[in-house]
PDB file of C-alpha atoms and ligand atoms in Angstrom:
ATOM      1  CA  UNK A   1      96.348 103.731  83.434  1.00 98.00           C
ATOM      2  CA  UNK A   2      97.430 106.199  80.791  1.00 98.00           C
ATOM      3  CA  UNK A   3      95.701 106.116  77.405  1.00 98.00           C
ATOM      4  CA  UNK A   4      97.114 108.063  74.487  1.00 98.00           C
ATOM      5  CA  UNK A   5      94.951 108.523  71.424  1.00 98.00           C
ATOM      6  CA  UNK A   6      96.433 109.567  68.095  1.00 98.00           C
ATOM      7  CA  UNK A   7      93.701 110.856  65.830  1.00 97.00           C
ATOM      8  CA  UNK A   8      92.833 113.353  63.117  1.00 96.00           C
ATOM      9  CA  UNK A   9      89.612 114.196  64.974  1.00 96.00           C
ATOM     10  CA  UNK A  10      90.314 114.811  68.663  1.00 97.00           C
ATOM     11  CA  UNK A  11      87.065 116.787  68.969  1.00 97.00           C
ATOM     12  CA  UNK A  12      85.075 113.595  68.355  1.00 97.00           C
ATOM     13  CA  UNK A  13      86.210 112.315  71.753  1.00 97.00           C
ATOM     14  CA  UNK A  14      85.135 115.269  73.868  1.00 97.00           C
ATOM     15  CA  UNK A  15      81.610 114.231  74.698  1.00 97.00           C
ATOM     16  CA  UNK A  16      82.103 110.468  75.221  1.00 96.00           C
ATOM     17  CA  UNK A  17      85.145 111.031  77.433  1.00 97.00           C
ATOM     18  CA  UNK A  18      83.597 113.995  79.221  1.00 97.00           C
ATOM     19  CA  UNK A  19      80.481 112.252  80.572  1.00 96.00           C
ATOM     20  CA  UNK A  20      79.511 109.595  83.028  1.00 96.00           C
ATOM     21  CA  UNK A  21      81.852 106.729  83.955  1.00 97.00           C
ATOM     22  CA  UNK A  22      84.904 107.785  81.958  1.00 98.00           C
ATOM     23  CA  UNK A  23      84.638 111.343  83.174  1.00 98.00           C
ATOM     24  CA  UNK A  24      84.541 110.135  86.782  1.00 98.00           C
ATOM     25  CA  UNK A  25      87.453 107.755  86.234  1.00 98.00           C
ATOM     26  CA  UNK A  26      89.556 110.647  84.937  1.00 98.00           C
ATOM     27  CA  UNK A  27      88.547 112.927  87.794  1.00 98.00           C
ATOM     28  CA  UNK A  28      89.531 110.192  90.253  1.00 98.00           C
ATOM     29  CA  UNK A  29      92.928 109.890  88.468  1.00 98.00           C
ATOM     30  CA  UNK A  30      92.308 106.225  87.751  1.00 98.00           C
ATOM     31  CA  UNK A  31      92.821 106.884  84.063  1.00 98.00           C
ATOM     32  CA  UNK A  32      94.518 109.713  82.219  1.00 98.00           C
ATOM     33  CA  UNK A  33      93.465 110.117  78.605  1.00 98.00           C
ATOM     34  CA  UNK A  34      95.593 112.263  76.308  1.00 98.00           C
ATOM     35  CA  UNK A  35      94.570 113.219  72.776  1.00 98.00           C
ATOM     36  CA  UNK A  36      97.127 114.136  70.139  1.00 98.00           C
ATOM     37  CA  UNK A  37      96.247 115.373  66.662  1.00 98.00           C
ATOM     38  CA  UNK A  38      98.166 113.540  63.951  1.00 97.00           C
ATOM     39  CA  UNK A  39      97.687 116.545  61.657  1.00 97.00           C
ATOM     40  CA  UNK A  40      99.964 118.593  63.945  1.00 98.00           C
ATOM     41  CA  UNK A  41     102.765 116.381  62.641  1.00 98.00           C
ATOM     42  CA  UNK A  42     102.069 116.918  58.952  1.00 97.00           C
ATOM     43  CA  UNK A  43     105.204 117.783  57.047  1.00 93.00           C
ATOM     44  CA  UNK A  44     103.978 120.287  54.468  1.00 95.00           C
ATOM     45  CA  UNK A  45     102.271 123.658  54.601  1.00 95.00           C
ATOM     46  CA  UNK A  46      98.918 122.156  53.579  1.00 96.00           C
ATOM     47  CA  UNK A  47      99.038 119.901  56.658  1.00 96.00           C
ATOM     48  CA  UNK A  48      98.591 116.872  54.413  1.00 96.00           C
ATOM     49  CA  UNK A  49      98.275 113.513  56.170  1.00 96.00           C
ATOM     50  CA  UNK A  50      96.946 111.206  53.451  1.00 96.00           C
ATOM     51  CA  UNK A  51      97.670 110.560  49.813  1.00 95.00           C
ATOM     52  CA  UNK A  52      96.593 108.450  46.830  1.00 95.00           C
ATOM     53  CA  UNK A  53      97.441 104.731  46.952  1.00 95.00           C
ATOM     54  CA  UNK A  54     100.399 103.507  44.866  1.00 97.00           C
ATOM     55  CA  UNK A  55      99.037 101.152  42.211  1.00 97.00           C
ATOM     56  CA  UNK A  56      95.818 103.099  41.954  1.00 96.00           C
ATOM     57  CA  UNK A  57      92.425 102.492  43.461  1.00 95.00           C
ATOM     58  CA  UNK A  58      89.822 104.460  45.334  1.00 93.00           C
ATOM     59  CA  UNK A  59      90.257 106.556  48.442  1.00 92.00           C
ATOM     60  CA  UNK A  60      93.231 107.891  50.302  1.00 94.00           C
ATOM     61  CA  UNK A  61      95.848 106.238  52.487  1.00 95.00           C
ATOM     62  CA  UNK A  62      97.322 107.625  55.724  1.00 96.00           C
ATOM     63  CA  UNK A  63     100.919 108.683  55.067  1.00 96.00           C
ATOM     64  CA  UNK A  64     103.556 107.106  57.300  1.00 97.00           C
ATOM     65  CA  UNK A  65     105.524 110.318  58.080  1.00 97.00           C
ATOM     66  CA  UNK A  66     102.966 112.197  60.194  1.00 97.00           C
ATOM     67  CA  UNK A  67     101.856 109.046  62.031  1.00 97.00           C
ATOM     68  CA  UNK A  68     105.457 108.060  62.871  1.00 98.00           C
ATOM     69  CA  UNK A  69     106.383 111.573  64.018  1.00 98.00           C
ATOM     70  CA  UNK A  70     103.215 111.849  66.078  1.00 98.00           C
ATOM     71  CA  UNK A  71     103.802 108.424  67.608  1.00 98.00           C
ATOM     72  CA  UNK A  72     107.415 109.162  68.509  1.00 98.00           C
ATOM     73  CA  UNK A  73     106.363 112.442  70.121  1.00 98.00           C
ATOM     74  CA  UNK A  74     103.576 110.763  72.110  1.00 98.00           C
ATOM     75  CA  UNK A  75     105.626 107.800  73.246  1.00 97.00           C
ATOM     76  CA  UNK A  76     108.151 110.146  74.866  1.00 98.00           C
ATOM     77  CA  UNK A  77     105.440 111.877  76.919  1.00 98.00           C
ATOM     78  CA  UNK A  78     105.632 109.056  79.453  1.00 98.00           C
ATOM     79  CA  UNK A  79     108.391 106.550  80.375  1.00 97.00           C
ATOM     80  CA  UNK A  80     106.147 103.520  79.923  1.00 97.00           C
ATOM     81  CA  UNK A  81     106.481 101.960  76.424  1.00 96.00           C
ATOM     82  CA  UNK A  82     102.792 101.142  76.251  1.00 96.00           C
ATOM     83  CA  UNK A  83     100.778  98.645  74.297  1.00 97.00           C
ATOM     84  CA  UNK A  84     100.479  99.965  70.759  1.00 98.00           C
ATOM     85  CA  UNK A  85      97.153  99.400  69.055  1.00 98.00           C
ATOM     86  CA  UNK A  86      96.167 100.243  65.507  1.00 97.00           C
ATOM     87  CA  UNK A  87      92.398 100.527  65.010  1.00 97.00           C
ATOM     88  CA  UNK A  88      91.487  98.853  61.753  1.00 96.00           C
ATOM     89  CA  UNK A  89      88.717  96.589  60.434  1.00 94.00           C
ATOM     90  CA  UNK A  90      91.520  94.121  59.598  1.00 94.00           C
ATOM     91  CA  UNK A  91      92.360  93.651  63.262  1.00 96.00           C
ATOM     92  CA  UNK A  92      91.559  90.906  65.733  1.00 97.00           C
ATOM     93  CA  UNK A  93      87.998  91.203  66.925  1.00 98.00           C
ATOM     94  CA  UNK A  94      87.607  93.040  70.221  1.00 98.00           C
ATOM     95  CA  UNK A  95      85.682  91.215  72.952  1.00 97.00           C
ATOM     96  CA  UNK A  96      85.311  91.107  76.736  1.00 96.00           C
ATOM     97  CA  UNK A  97      88.382  88.914  77.060  1.00 96.00           C
ATOM     98  CA  UNK A  98      90.482  91.487  75.205  1.00 98.00           C
ATOM     99  CA  UNK A  99      88.967  94.278  77.321  1.00 98.00           C
ATOM    100  CA  UNK A 100      89.994  92.440  80.499  1.00 97.00           C
ATOM    101  CA  UNK A 101      93.478  91.843  79.095  1.00 98.00           C
ATOM    102  CA  UNK A 102      93.970  95.507  78.150  1.00 98.00           C
ATOM    103  CA  UNK A 103      92.694  96.658  81.554  1.00 98.00           C
ATOM    104  CA  UNK A 104      95.843  95.113  83.104  1.00 98.00           C
ATOM    105  CA  UNK A 105      98.183  97.405  81.148  1.00 98.00           C
ATOM    106  CA  UNK A 106      99.704 100.617  82.516  1.00 98.00           C
ATOM    107  CA  UNK A 107      99.567 102.375  79.187  1.00 98.00           C
ATOM    108  CA  UNK A 108      97.688 102.030  75.920  1.00 98.00           C
ATOM    109  CA  UNK A 109      98.535 103.937  72.755  1.00 98.00           C
ATOM    110  CA  UNK A 110      95.624 103.876  70.326  1.00 98.00           C
ATOM    111  CA  UNK A 111      96.101 105.005  66.750  1.00 98.00           C
ATOM    112  CA  UNK A 112      93.002 105.703  64.697  1.00 96.00           C
ATOM    113  CA  UNK A 113      93.003 106.451  61.026  1.00 87.00           C
ATOM    114  CA  UNK A 114      90.718 106.672  58.062  1.00 78.00           C
ATOM    115  CA  UNK A 115      89.058 103.567  56.768  1.00 66.00           C
ATOM    116  CA  UNK A 116      90.799 103.210  53.401  1.00 80.00           C
ATOM    117  CA  UNK A 117      93.739 102.403  55.527  1.00 89.00           C
ATOM    118  CA  UNK A 118      97.199 103.048  56.823  1.00 94.00           C
ATOM    119  CA  UNK A 119     100.332 102.814  54.729  1.00 96.00           C
ATOM    120  CA  UNK A 120     101.496  99.275  55.533  1.00 95.00           C
ATOM    121  CA  UNK A 121     104.817 100.580  56.888  1.00 97.00           C
ATOM    122  CA  UNK A 122     102.954 102.105  59.819  1.00 96.00           C
ATOM    123  CA  UNK A 123     101.811  98.680  61.026  1.00 93.00           C
ATOM    124  CA  UNK A 124     105.186  97.093  60.373  1.00 95.00           C
ATOM    125  CA  UNK A 125     107.333  99.934  61.723  1.00 97.00           C
ATOM    126  CA  UNK A 126     105.392 100.545  64.919  1.00 95.00           C
ATOM    127  CA  UNK A 127     104.975  96.814  65.589  1.00 93.00           C
ATOM    128  CA  UNK A 128     101.413  97.627  66.467  1.00 95.00           C
ATOM    129  CA  UNK A 129      98.773  95.053  67.213  1.00 97.00           C
ATOM    130  CA  UNK A 130      95.616  95.581  65.164  1.00 97.00           C
ATOM    131  CA  UNK A 131      92.158  95.583  66.712  1.00 98.00           C
ATOM    132  CA  UNK A 132      88.718  95.747  65.079  1.00 98.00           C
ATOM    133  CA  UNK A 133      85.440  96.128  66.962  1.00 98.00           C
ATOM    134  CA  UNK A 134      83.411  93.975  64.580  1.00 98.00           C
ATOM    135  CA  UNK A 135      82.802  92.915  61.019  1.00 97.00           C
ATOM    136  CA  UNK A 136      81.546  96.151  59.502  1.00 96.00           C
ATOM    137  CA  UNK A 137      83.387  99.187  58.222  1.00 94.00           C
ATOM    138  CA  UNK A 138      83.398 102.518  60.049  1.00 95.00           C
ATOM    139  CA  UNK A 139      84.525 105.741  58.424  1.00 92.00           C
ATOM    140  CA  UNK A 140      87.378 105.977  60.926  1.00 94.00           C
ATOM    141  CA  UNK A 141      88.907 104.333  63.954  1.00 96.00           C
ATOM    142  CA  UNK A 142      87.653 106.987  66.406  1.00 97.00           C
ATOM    143  CA  UNK A 143      84.392 105.306  67.396  1.00 97.00           C
ATOM    144  CA  UNK A 144      86.258 102.031  67.771  1.00 98.00           C
ATOM    145  CA  UNK A 145      88.803 103.700  70.062  1.00 98.00           C
ATOM    146  CA  UNK A 146      85.964 105.053  72.208  1.00 98.00           C
ATOM    147  CA  UNK A 147      84.318 101.641  72.415  1.00 98.00           C
ATOM    148  CA  UNK A 148      87.581 100.073  73.561  1.00 98.00           C
ATOM    149  CA  UNK A 149      88.288 102.801  76.105  1.00 98.00           C
ATOM    150  CA  UNK A 150      84.804 102.521  77.581  1.00 98.00           C
ATOM    151  CA  UNK A 151      84.964  98.741  77.879  1.00 98.00           C
ATOM    152  CA  UNK A 152      88.455  98.856  79.418  1.00 98.00           C
ATOM    153  CA  UNK A 153      88.053 101.804  81.794  1.00 98.00           C
ATOM    154  CA  UNK A 154      84.956 100.401  83.499  1.00 97.00           C
ATOM    155  CA  UNK A 155      87.037  97.350  84.441  1.00 97.00           C
ATOM    156  CA  UNK A 156      89.733  99.381  86.230  1.00 98.00           C
ATOM    157  CA  UNK A 157      89.624  98.951  90.015  1.00 97.00           C
ATOM    158  CA  UNK A 158      87.621 101.704  91.686  1.00 96.00           C
ATOM    159  CA  UNK A 159      85.758 102.881  88.579  1.00 97.00           C
ATOM    160  CA  UNK A 160      82.434 101.171  89.157  1.00 94.00           C
ATOM    161  CA  UNK A 161      80.840 102.125  92.445  1.00 82.00           C
ATOM    162  CA  UNK A 162      80.063  98.572  93.427  1.00 76.00           C
ATOM    163  CA  UNK A 163      83.238  96.520  93.059  1.00 64.00           C
ATOM    164  CA  UNK A 164      81.133  93.545  92.028  1.00 67.00           C
ATOM    165  CA  UNK A 165      79.133  95.189  89.332  1.00 82.00           C
ATOM    166  CA  UNK A 166      81.418  94.234  86.438  1.00 87.00           C
ATOM    167  CA  UNK A 167      81.718  90.700  87.763  1.00 83.00           C
ATOM    168  CA  UNK A 168      78.299  89.468  86.650  1.00 83.00           C
ATOM    169  CA  UNK A 169      78.353  91.275  83.301  1.00 90.00           C
ATOM    170  CA  UNK A 170      77.339  89.443  80.184  1.00 90.00           C
ATOM    171  CA  UNK A 171      80.378  87.631  78.673  1.00 91.00           C
ATOM    172  CA  UNK A 172      82.192  87.677  82.025  1.00 84.00           C
ATOM    173  CA  UNK A 173      83.661  84.582  83.586  1.00 77.00           C
ATOM    174  CA  UNK A 174      80.999  84.434  86.293  1.00 76.00           C
ATOM    175  CA  UNK A 175      78.308  84.568  83.592  1.00 77.00           C
ATOM    176  CA  UNK A 176      80.041  81.486  82.122  1.00 82.00           C
ATOM    177  CA  UNK A 177      81.026  83.616  79.136  1.00 87.00           C
ATOM    178  CA  UNK A 178      77.344  83.954  78.278  1.00 94.00           C
ATOM    179  CA  UNK A 179      74.641  86.538  78.817  1.00 96.00           C
ATOM    180  CA  UNK A 180      73.704  88.096  82.118  1.00 95.00           C
ATOM    181  CA  UNK A 181      70.639  87.009  84.109  1.00 96.00           C
ATOM    182  CA  UNK A 182      67.455  89.170  84.032  1.00 97.00           C
ATOM    183  CA  UNK A 183      67.297  92.108  86.431  1.00 97.00           C
ATOM    184  CA  UNK A 184      64.323  93.706  88.155  1.00 98.00           C
ATOM    185  CA  UNK A 185      63.840  96.759  90.335  1.00 98.00           C
ATOM    186  CA  UNK A 186      60.808  98.460  91.866  1.00 98.00           C
ATOM    187  CA  UNK A 187      57.843  98.392  91.448  1.00 98.00           C
ATOM    188  CA  UNK A 188      56.948  94.798  92.262  1.00 98.00           C
ATOM    189  CA  UNK A 189      54.187  94.841  89.646  1.00 98.00           C
ATOM    190  CA  UNK A 190      54.536  96.950  86.508  1.00 98.00           C
ATOM    191  CA  UNK A 191      51.715  96.988  83.942  1.00 98.00           C
ATOM    192  CA  UNK A 192      50.607  93.586  85.098  1.00 98.00           C
ATOM    193  CA  UNK A 193      54.118  92.064  84.967  1.00 98.00           C
ATOM    194  CA  UNK A 194      55.280  90.751  88.324  1.00 98.00           C
ATOM    195  CA  UNK A 195      58.843  90.379  89.613  1.00 98.00           C
ATOM    196  CA  UNK A 196      59.676  86.633  89.793  1.00 98.00           C
ATOM    197  CA  UNK A 197      58.779  85.309  93.260  1.00 98.00           C
ATOM    198  CA  UNK A 198      62.235  83.835  93.892  1.00 98.00           C
ATOM    199  CA  UNK A 199      63.835  87.307  93.873  1.00 98.00           C
ATOM    200  CA  UNK A 200      61.548  88.374  96.729  1.00 98.00           C
ATOM    201  CA  UNK A 201      62.239  85.212  98.739  1.00 98.00           C
ATOM    202  CA  UNK A 202      65.423  86.369 100.460  1.00 98.00           C
ATOM    203  CA  UNK A 203      66.878  82.889  99.834  1.00 98.00           C
ATOM    204  CA  UNK A 204      70.332  83.741  98.422  1.00 98.00           C
ATOM    205  CA  UNK A 205      71.168  80.224  97.347  1.00 98.00           C
ATOM    206  CA  UNK A 206      67.879  79.870  95.471  1.00 98.00           C
ATOM    207  CA  UNK A 207      68.351  83.277  93.866  1.00 98.00           C
ATOM    208  CA  UNK A 208      71.876  82.413  92.698  1.00 97.00           C
ATOM    209  CA  UNK A 209      70.652  79.088  91.238  1.00 98.00           C
ATOM    210  CA  UNK A 210      67.743  80.782  89.473  1.00 98.00           C
ATOM    211  CA  UNK A 211      70.026  83.442  87.991  1.00 97.00           C
ATOM    212  CA  UNK A 212      72.509  80.857  86.709  1.00 96.00           C
ATOM    213  CA  UNK A 213      69.692  78.900  85.116  1.00 97.00           C
ATOM    214  CA  UNK A 214      68.142  82.008  83.536  1.00 97.00           C
ATOM    215  CA  UNK A 215      71.527  83.152  82.219  1.00 96.00           C
ATOM    216  CA  UNK A 216      72.096  79.783  80.596  1.00 96.00           C
ATOM    217  CA  UNK A 217      68.599  79.648  79.081  1.00 97.00           C
ATOM    218  CA  UNK A 218      68.761  83.077  77.519  1.00 97.00           C
ATOM    219  CA  UNK A 219      72.250  82.424  76.194  1.00 97.00           C
ATOM    220  CA  UNK A 220      71.039  79.177  74.581  1.00 97.00           C
ATOM    221  CA  UNK A 221      68.068  81.020  73.114  1.00 98.00           C
ATOM    222  CA  UNK A 222      69.624  84.305  72.006  1.00 98.00           C
ATOM    223  CA  UNK A 223      73.370  83.717  71.629  1.00 97.00           C
ATOM    224  CA  UNK A 224      74.035  79.965  71.292  1.00 97.00           C
ATOM    225  CA  UNK A 225      77.341  80.850  69.584  1.00 96.00           C
ATOM    226  CA  UNK A 226      78.679  82.012  72.978  1.00 95.00           C
ATOM    227  CA  UNK A 227      78.404  78.503  74.405  1.00 93.00           C
ATOM    228  CA  UNK A 228      80.925  77.045  71.959  1.00 86.00           C
ATOM    229  CA  UNK A 229      84.207  76.326  73.710  1.00 72.00           C
ATOM    230  CA  UNK A 230      86.346  78.495  71.465  1.00 68.00           C
ATOM    231  CA  UNK A 231      84.181  81.488  72.349  1.00 64.00           C
ATOM    232  CA  UNK A 232      84.508  81.147  76.112  1.00 58.00           C
ATOM    233  CA  UNK A 233      85.861  84.181  77.940  1.00 57.00           C
TER     234      UNK A 233
HETATM  235 CL1  6GU B 301      88.850  99.626  64.463  1.00 96.63          CL
HETATM  236  N1  6GU B 301      88.098 100.867  62.283  1.00 96.63           N
HETATM  237  C1  6GU B 301      87.273 101.037  61.252  1.00 96.63           C
HETATM  238  N2  6GU B 301      87.540 102.030  60.394  1.00 96.63           N
HETATM  239  N3  6GU B 301      86.219 100.286  61.001  1.00 96.63           N
HETATM  240  C2  6GU B 301      85.987  99.308  61.876  1.00 96.63           C
HETATM  241  C3  6GU B 301      86.778  99.078  62.988  1.00 96.63           C
HETATM  242  C4  6GU B 301      87.862  99.879  63.163  1.00 96.63           C
HETATM  243  N4  6GU B 301      86.292  98.023  63.652  1.00 96.63           N
HETATM  244  C5  6GU B 301      85.219  97.639  62.969  1.00 96.63           C
HETATM  245  N5  6GU B 301      85.026  98.400  61.899  1.00 96.63           N
END
């Protein structure tokens, strides 16, 4: 997969993309992530990329010119058209289902801007789909882009060491769209708390049944909203 990120703050991505799972996925050439600075496509000598909103009001709005020029430059860097995503709190809410869907694409083009917003002609002209990561406002789309990349990249074949380890994730199909079952590792007793006997039994059928039951119980208790049909992954 190729991921292009258009941003005013490419340096924000260095650490999250340069560590751990995403770093390894890039080194293994499973994903290629390319950052492009929108400001490099500013059209005046002050490198201006935002301006006051027509009609008045607070804050600044991303100008269409630099974003369009940057986008057109980036799109030509690879033959694949790509799925074009605008990061905005007005977007569709990102979830595990969307992560799985995006992980099937060959190319993603993520555009992050400042929170007061994009000039509307950017959304219309680029025919971008809008994605939000939740109902709160961030000061920019960068953190949202990183969240999406992390959730998507770990689903790409070969990224997680154990091919099964994304399968039982919370929200995944095998978790019934609910939360994951409880996990234990050594030691067998920690500060008086013992590992449930069933997990030491070696009875795989019993263990699978217990895990399913536990997953359901904790979902009912902690996230009953996930059990509604329209929330199923
Ligand atoms: Cl994608 N952008 C911003 N600025 N705020 C957000 C968001 C995105 N998703 C949730 N809040």
